[in-house]
PDB file of C-alpha atoms in Angstrom:
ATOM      1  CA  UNK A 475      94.789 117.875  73.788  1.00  0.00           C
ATOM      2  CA  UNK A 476      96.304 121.130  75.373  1.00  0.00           C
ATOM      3  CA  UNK A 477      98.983 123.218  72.699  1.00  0.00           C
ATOM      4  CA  UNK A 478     102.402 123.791  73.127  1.00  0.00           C
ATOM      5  CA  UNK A 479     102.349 125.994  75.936  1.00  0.00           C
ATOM      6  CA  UNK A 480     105.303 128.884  76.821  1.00  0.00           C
ATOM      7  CA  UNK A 481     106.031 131.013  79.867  1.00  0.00           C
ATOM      8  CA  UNK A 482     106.404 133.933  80.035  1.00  0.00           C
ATOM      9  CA  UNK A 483     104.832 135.208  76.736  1.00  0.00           C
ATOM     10  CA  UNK A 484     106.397 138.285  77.965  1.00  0.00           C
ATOM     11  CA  UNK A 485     109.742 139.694  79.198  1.00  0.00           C
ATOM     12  CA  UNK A 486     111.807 142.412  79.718  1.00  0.00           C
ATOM     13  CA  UNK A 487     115.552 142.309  80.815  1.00  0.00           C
ATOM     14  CA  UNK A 488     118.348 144.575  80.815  1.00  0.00           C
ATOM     15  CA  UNK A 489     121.607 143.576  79.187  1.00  0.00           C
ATOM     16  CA  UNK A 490     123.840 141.421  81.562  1.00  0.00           C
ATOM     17  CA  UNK A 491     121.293 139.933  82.630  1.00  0.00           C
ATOM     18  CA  UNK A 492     120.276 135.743  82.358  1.00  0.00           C
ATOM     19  CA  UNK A 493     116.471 134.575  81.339  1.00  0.00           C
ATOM     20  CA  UNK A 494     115.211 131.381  81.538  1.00  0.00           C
ATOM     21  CA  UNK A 495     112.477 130.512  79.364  1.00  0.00           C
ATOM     22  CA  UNK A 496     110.142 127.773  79.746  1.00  0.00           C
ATOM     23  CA  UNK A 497     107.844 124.970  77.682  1.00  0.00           C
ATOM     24  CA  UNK A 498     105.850 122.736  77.679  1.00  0.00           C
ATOM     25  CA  UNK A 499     105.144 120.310  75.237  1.00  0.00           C
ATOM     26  CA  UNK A 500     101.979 118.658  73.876  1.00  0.00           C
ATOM     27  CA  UNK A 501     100.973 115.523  75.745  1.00  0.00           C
ATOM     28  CA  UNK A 502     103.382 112.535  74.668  1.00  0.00           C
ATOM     29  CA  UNK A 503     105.217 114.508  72.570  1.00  0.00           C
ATOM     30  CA  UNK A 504     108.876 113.341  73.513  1.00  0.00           C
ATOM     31  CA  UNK A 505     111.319 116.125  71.146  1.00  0.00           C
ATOM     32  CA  UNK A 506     111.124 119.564  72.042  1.00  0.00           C
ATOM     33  CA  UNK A 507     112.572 122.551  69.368  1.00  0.00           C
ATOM     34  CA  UNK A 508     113.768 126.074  70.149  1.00  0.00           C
ATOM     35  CA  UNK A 509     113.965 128.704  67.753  1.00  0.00           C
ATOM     36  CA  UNK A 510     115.010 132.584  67.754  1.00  0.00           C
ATOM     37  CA  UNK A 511     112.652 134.379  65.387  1.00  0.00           C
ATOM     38  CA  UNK A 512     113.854 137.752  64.286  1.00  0.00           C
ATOM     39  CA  UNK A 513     112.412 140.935  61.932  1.00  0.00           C
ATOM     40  CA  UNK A 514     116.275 140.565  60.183  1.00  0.00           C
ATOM     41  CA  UNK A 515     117.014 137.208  60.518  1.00  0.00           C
ATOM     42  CA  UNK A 516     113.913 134.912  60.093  1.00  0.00           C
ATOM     43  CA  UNK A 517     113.356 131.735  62.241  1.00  0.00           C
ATOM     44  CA  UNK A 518     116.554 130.422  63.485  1.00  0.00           C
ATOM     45  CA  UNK A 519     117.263 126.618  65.162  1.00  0.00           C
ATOM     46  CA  UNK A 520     118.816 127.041  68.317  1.00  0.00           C
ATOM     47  CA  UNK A 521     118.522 123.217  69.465  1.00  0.00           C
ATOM     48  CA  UNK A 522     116.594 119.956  69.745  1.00  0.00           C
ATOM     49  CA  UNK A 523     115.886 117.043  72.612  1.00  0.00           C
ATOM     50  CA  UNK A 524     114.684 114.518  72.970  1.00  0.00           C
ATOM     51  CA  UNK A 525     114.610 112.134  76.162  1.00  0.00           C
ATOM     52  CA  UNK A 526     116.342 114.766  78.348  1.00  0.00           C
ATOM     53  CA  UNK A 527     119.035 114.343  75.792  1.00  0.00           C
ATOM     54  CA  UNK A 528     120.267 117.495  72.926  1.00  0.00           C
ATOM     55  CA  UNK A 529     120.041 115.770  69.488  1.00  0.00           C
ATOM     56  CA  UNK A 530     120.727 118.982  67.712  1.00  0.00           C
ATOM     57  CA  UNK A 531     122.278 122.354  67.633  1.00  0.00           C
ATOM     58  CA  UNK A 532     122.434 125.151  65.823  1.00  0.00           C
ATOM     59  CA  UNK A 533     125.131 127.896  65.467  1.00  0.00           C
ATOM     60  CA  UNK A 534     124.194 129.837  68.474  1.00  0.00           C
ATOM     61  CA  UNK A 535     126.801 131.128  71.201  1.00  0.00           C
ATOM     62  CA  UNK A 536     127.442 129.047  74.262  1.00  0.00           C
ATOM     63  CA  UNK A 537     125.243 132.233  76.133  1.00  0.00           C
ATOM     64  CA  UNK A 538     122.540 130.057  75.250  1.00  0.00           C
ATOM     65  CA  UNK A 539     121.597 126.727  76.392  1.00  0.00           C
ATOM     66  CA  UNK A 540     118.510 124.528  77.577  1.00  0.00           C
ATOM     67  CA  UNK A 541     117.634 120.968  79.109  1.00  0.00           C
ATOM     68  CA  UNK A 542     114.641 118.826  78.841  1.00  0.00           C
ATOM     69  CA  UNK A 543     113.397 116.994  81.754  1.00  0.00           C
ATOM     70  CA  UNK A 544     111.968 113.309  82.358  1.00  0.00           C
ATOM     71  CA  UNK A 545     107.967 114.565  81.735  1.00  0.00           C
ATOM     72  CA  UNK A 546     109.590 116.518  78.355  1.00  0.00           C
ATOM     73  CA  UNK A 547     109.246 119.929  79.410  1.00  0.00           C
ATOM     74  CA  UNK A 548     111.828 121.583  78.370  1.00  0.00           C
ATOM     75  CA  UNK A 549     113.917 125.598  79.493  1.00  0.00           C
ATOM     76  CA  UNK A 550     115.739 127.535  77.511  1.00  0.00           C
ATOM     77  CA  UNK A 551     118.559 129.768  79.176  1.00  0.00           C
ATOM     78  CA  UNK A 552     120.250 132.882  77.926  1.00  0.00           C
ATOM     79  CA  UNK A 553     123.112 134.331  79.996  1.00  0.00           C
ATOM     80  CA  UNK A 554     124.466 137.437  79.573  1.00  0.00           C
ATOM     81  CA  UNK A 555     121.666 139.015  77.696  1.00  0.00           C
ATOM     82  CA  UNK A 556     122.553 141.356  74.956  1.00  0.00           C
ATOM     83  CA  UNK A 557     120.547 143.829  72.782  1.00  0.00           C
ATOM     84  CA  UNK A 558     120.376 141.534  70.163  1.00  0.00           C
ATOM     85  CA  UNK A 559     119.037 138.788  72.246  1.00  0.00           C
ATOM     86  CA  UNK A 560     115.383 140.806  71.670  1.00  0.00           C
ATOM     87  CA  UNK A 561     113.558 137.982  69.787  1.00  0.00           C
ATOM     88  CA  UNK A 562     110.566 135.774  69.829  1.00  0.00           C
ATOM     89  CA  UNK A 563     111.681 132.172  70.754  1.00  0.00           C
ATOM     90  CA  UNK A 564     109.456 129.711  70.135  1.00  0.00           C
ATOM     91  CA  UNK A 565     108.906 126.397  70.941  1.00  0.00           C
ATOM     92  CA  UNK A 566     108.082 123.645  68.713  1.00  0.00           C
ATOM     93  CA  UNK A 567     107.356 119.838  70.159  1.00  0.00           C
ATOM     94  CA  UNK A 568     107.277 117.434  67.402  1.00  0.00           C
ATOM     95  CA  UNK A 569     105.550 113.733  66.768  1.00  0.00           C
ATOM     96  CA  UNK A 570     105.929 111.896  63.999  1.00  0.00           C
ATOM     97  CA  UNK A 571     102.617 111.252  61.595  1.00  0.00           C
ATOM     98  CA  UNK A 572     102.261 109.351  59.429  1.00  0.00           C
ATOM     99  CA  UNK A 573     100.854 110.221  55.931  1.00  0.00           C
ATOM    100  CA  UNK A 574     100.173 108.344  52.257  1.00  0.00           C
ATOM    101  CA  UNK A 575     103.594 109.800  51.250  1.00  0.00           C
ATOM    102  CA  UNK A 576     105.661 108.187  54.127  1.00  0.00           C
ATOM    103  CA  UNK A 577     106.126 109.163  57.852  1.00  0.00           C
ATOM    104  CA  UNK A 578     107.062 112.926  59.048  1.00  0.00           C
ATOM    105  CA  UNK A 579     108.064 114.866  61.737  1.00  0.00           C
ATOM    106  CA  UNK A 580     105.171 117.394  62.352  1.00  0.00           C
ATOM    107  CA  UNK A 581     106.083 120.168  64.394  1.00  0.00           C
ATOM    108  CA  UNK A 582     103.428 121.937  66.954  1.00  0.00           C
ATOM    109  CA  UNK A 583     104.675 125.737  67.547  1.00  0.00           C
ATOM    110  CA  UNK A 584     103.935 127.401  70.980  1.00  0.00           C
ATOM    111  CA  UNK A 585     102.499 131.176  70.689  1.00  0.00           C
ATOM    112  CA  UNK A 586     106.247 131.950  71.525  1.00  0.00           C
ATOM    113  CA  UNK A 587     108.332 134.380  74.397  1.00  0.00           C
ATOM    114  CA  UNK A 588     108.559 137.904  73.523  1.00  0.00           C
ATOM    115  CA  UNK A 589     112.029 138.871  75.096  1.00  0.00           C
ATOM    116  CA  UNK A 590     113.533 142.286  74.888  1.00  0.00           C
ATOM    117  CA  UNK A 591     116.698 143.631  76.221  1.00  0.00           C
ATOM    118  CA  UNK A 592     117.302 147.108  77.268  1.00  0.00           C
TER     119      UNK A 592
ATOM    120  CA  UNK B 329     124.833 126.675  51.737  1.00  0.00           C
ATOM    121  CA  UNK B 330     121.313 125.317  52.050  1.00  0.00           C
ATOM    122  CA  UNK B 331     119.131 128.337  52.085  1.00  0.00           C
ATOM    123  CA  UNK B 332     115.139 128.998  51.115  1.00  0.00           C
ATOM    124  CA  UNK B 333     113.950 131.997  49.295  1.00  0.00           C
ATOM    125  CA  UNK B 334     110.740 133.249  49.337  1.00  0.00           C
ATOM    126  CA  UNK B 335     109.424 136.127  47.665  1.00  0.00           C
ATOM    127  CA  UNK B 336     107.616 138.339  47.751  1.00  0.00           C
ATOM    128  CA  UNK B 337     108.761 139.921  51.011  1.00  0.00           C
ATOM    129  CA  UNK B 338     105.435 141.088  51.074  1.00  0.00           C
ATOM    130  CA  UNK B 339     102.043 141.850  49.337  1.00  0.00           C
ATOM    131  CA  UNK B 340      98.562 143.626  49.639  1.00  0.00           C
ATOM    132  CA  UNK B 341      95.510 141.686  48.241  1.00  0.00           C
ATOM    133  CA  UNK B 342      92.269 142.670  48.075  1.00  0.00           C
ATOM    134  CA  UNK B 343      89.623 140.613  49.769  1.00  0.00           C
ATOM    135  CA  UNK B 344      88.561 137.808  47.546  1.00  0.00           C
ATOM    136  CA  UNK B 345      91.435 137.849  45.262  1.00  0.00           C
ATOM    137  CA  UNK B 346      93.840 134.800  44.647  1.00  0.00           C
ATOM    138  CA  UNK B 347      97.629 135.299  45.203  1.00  0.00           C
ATOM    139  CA  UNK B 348     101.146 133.212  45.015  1.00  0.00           C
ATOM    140  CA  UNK B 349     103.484 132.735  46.846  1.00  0.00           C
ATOM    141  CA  UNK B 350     107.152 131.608  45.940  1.00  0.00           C
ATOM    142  CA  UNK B 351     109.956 129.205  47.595  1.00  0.00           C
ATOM    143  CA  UNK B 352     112.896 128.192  46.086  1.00  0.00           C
ATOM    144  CA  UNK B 353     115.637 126.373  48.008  1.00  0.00           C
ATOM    145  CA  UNK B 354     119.298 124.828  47.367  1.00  0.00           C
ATOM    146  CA  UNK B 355     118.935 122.507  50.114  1.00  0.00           C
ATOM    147  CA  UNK B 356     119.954 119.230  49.737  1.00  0.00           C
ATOM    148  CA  UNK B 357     119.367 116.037  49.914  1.00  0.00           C
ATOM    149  CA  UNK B 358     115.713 116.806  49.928  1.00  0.00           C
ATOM    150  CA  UNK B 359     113.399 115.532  52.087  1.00  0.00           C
ATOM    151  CA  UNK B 360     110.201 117.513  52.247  1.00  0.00           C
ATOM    152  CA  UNK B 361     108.914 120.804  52.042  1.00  0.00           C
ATOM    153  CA  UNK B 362     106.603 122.356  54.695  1.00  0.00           C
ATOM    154  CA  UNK B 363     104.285 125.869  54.420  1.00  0.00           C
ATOM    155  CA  UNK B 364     103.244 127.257  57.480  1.00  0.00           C
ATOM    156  CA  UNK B 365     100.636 130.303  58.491  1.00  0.00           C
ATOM    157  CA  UNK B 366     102.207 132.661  61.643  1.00  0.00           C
ATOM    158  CA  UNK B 367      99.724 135.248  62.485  1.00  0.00           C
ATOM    159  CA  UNK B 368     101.038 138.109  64.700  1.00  0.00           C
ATOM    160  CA  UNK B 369     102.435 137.610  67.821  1.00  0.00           C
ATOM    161  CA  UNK B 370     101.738 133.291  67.179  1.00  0.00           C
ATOM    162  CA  UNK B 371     103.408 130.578  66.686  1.00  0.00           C
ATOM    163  CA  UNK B 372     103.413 129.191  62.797  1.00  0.00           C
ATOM    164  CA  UNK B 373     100.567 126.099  62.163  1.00  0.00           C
ATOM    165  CA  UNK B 374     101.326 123.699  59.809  1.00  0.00           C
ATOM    166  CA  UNK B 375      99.280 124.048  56.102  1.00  0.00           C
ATOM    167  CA  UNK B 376     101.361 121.447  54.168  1.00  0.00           C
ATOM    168  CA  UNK B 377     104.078 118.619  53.752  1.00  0.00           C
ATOM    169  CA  UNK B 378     105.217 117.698  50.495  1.00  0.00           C
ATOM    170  CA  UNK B 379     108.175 115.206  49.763  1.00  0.00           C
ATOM    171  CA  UNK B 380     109.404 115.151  46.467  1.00  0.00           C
ATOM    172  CA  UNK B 381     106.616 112.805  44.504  1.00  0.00           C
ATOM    173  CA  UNK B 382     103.908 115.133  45.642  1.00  0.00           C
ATOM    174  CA  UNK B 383     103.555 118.143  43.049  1.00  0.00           C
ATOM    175  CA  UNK B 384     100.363 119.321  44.223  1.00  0.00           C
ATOM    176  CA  UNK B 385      99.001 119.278  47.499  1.00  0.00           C
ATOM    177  CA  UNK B 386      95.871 121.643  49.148  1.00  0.00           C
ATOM    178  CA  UNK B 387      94.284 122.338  52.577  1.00  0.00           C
ATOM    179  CA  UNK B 388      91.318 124.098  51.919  1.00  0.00           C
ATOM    180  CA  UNK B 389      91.885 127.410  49.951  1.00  0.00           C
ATOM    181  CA  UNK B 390      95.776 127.158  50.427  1.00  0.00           C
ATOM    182  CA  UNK B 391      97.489 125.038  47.597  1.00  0.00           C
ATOM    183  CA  UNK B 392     100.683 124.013  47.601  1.00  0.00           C
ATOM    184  CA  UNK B 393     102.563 123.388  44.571  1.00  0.00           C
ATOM    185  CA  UNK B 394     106.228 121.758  44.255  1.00  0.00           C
ATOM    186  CA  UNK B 395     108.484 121.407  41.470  1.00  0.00           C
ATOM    187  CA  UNK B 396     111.715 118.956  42.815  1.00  0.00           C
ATOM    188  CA  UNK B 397     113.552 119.485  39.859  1.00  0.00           C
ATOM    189  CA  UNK B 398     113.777 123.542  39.604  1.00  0.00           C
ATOM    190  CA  UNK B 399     113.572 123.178  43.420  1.00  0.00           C
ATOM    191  CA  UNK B 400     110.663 125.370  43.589  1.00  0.00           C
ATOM    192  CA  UNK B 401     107.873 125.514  45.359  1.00  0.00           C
ATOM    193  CA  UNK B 402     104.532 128.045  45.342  1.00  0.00           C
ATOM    194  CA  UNK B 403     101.310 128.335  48.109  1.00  0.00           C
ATOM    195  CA  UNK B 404      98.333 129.578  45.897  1.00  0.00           C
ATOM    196  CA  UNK B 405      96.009 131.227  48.019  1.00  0.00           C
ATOM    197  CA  UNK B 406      92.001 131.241  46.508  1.00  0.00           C
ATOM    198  CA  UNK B 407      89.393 133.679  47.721  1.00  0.00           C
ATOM    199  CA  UNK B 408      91.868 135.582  50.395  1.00  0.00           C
ATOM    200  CA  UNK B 409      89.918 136.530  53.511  1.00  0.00           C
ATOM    201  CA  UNK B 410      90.936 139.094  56.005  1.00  0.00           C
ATOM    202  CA  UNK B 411      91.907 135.974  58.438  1.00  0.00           C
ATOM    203  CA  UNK B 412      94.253 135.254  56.061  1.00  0.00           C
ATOM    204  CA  UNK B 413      96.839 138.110  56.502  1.00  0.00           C
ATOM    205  CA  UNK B 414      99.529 136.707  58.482  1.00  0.00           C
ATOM    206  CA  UNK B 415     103.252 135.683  57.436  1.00  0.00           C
ATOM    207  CA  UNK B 416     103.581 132.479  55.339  1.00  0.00           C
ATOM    208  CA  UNK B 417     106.823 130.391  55.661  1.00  0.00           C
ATOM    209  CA  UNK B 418     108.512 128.046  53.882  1.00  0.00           C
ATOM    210  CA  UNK B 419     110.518 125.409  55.331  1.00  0.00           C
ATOM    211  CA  UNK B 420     112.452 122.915  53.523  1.00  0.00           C
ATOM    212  CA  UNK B 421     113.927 119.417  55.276  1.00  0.00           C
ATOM    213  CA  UNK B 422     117.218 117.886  55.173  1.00  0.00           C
ATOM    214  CA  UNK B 423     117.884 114.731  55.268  1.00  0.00           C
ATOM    215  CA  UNK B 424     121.232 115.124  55.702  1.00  0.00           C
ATOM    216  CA  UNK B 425     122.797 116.192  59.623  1.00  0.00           C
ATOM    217  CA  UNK B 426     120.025 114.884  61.967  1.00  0.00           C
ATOM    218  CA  UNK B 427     116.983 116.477  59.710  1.00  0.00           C
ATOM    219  CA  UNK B 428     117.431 119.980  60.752  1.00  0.00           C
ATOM    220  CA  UNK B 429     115.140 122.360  58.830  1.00  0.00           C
ATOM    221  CA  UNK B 430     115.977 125.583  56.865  1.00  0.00           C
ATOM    222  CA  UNK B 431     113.478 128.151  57.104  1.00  0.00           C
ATOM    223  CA  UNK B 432     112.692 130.783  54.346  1.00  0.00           C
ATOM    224  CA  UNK B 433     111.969 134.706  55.495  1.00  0.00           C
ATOM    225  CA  UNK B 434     108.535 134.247  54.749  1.00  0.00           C
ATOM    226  CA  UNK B 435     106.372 136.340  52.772  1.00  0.00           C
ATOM    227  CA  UNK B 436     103.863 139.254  54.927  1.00  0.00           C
ATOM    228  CA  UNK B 437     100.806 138.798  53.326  1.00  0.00           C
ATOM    229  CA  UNK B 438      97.784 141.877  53.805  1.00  0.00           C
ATOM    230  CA  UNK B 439      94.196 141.551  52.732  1.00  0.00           C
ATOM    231  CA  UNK B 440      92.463 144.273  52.623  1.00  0.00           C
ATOM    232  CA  UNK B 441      88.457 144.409  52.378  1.00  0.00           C
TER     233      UNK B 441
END
């Protein structure tokens, strides 16, 4: 099966601007994460869906947002870039396994959008 | 506040030496703890799951080592290779508020030969 795919890998934006990020998620994989990775701040959870519906958010500004559509792919919108919008965001779409201990949610990471803001 | 430490931030190894990592989290309740590999410019891959009866759990020459009662947690590394410089993360579930994960800062591991 085909990875967690992202497009761009790349991009560069001024600030003001608006970005739309896109993924695509590993074949009948139904929940789709976004995160903001960061040098200072780590891997943060921006939101989750699942069936074109949000399930969860994190504490993010209303400048970002994102939808999931009926085949699971899923975008990821920033408006009014600023200069601390520069981040990797990655995607993650998740399936649950099961192991001897009990049944998981195993997330699959795409290779991630490098955005930076100028 | 449910947060996960790691430490160290980072560390230089020499090829073929063993090394540990450290986690320790407040989160709670507890559901399982997750390590993951990130080389640069990737996404992180999955190297183990561990809920709270596991204490020891390995994937190769990565071991994974969880203590639920000092909330601690430790990746032991055996033999380092060059592949394996890349940030290691620690990521601890809640089952509390839809199972939303805390991630640690990782730790910047460098093997040099």
């Amino acid at each position: 099966k085909a990875g967690v795919t992202q497009t761009p890998r790349y991009l560069i934006k001024t600030r003001g601007q608006q970005v739309t990020l896109s993924c695509s998620p590993i074949s009948g994989h139904r929940s789709v994460s976004w995160y903001q990775q960061t040098p200072g701040q780590g891997l943060q959870f921006l939101f989750e869906y699942f069936s074109e519906t949000q399930r969860n958010k994190g504490n993010f500004p209303g400048r970002f947002s994102g939808r999931q559509f009926s085949n699971s792919r899923s975008e990821m919108n920033v408006s009014t870039l600023e200069l601390g919008d520069s981040a990797l965001y990655l995607c993650a779409s998740s399936l649950v396994v099961r192991e001897a201990s009990g049944l998981y949610n195993e997330q699959f990471f795409g290779p991630g959008t490098r955005l930076t803001v100028l | 506040k449910n947060q996960v430490e790691q430490s160290p931030q980072s560390l230089i190894i020499l090829e073929g030496k063993n090394c540990t990592l450290q986690c320790n989290y407040t989160v709670s309740p507890f559901s399982n703890l997750r390590w993951y590999k990130q080389d640069t410019g990737r996404g992180p891959v999955s190297l183990t799951i561990m809920t709270f009866s596991e204490n020891t759990k390995s994937n190769g020459r990565y071991t994974a080592t969880l203590d639920a009662d000092t909330k601690q947690s430790s990746l032991h590394i055996t033999a380092s290779q060059l592949s394996d410089s890349a940030s290691y993360i620690c990521v601890v579930n809640s089952k509390a508020a839809g199972n939303k994960l805390t991630f640690g800062g990782g730790t910047r591991v460098l093997v040099k030969p």
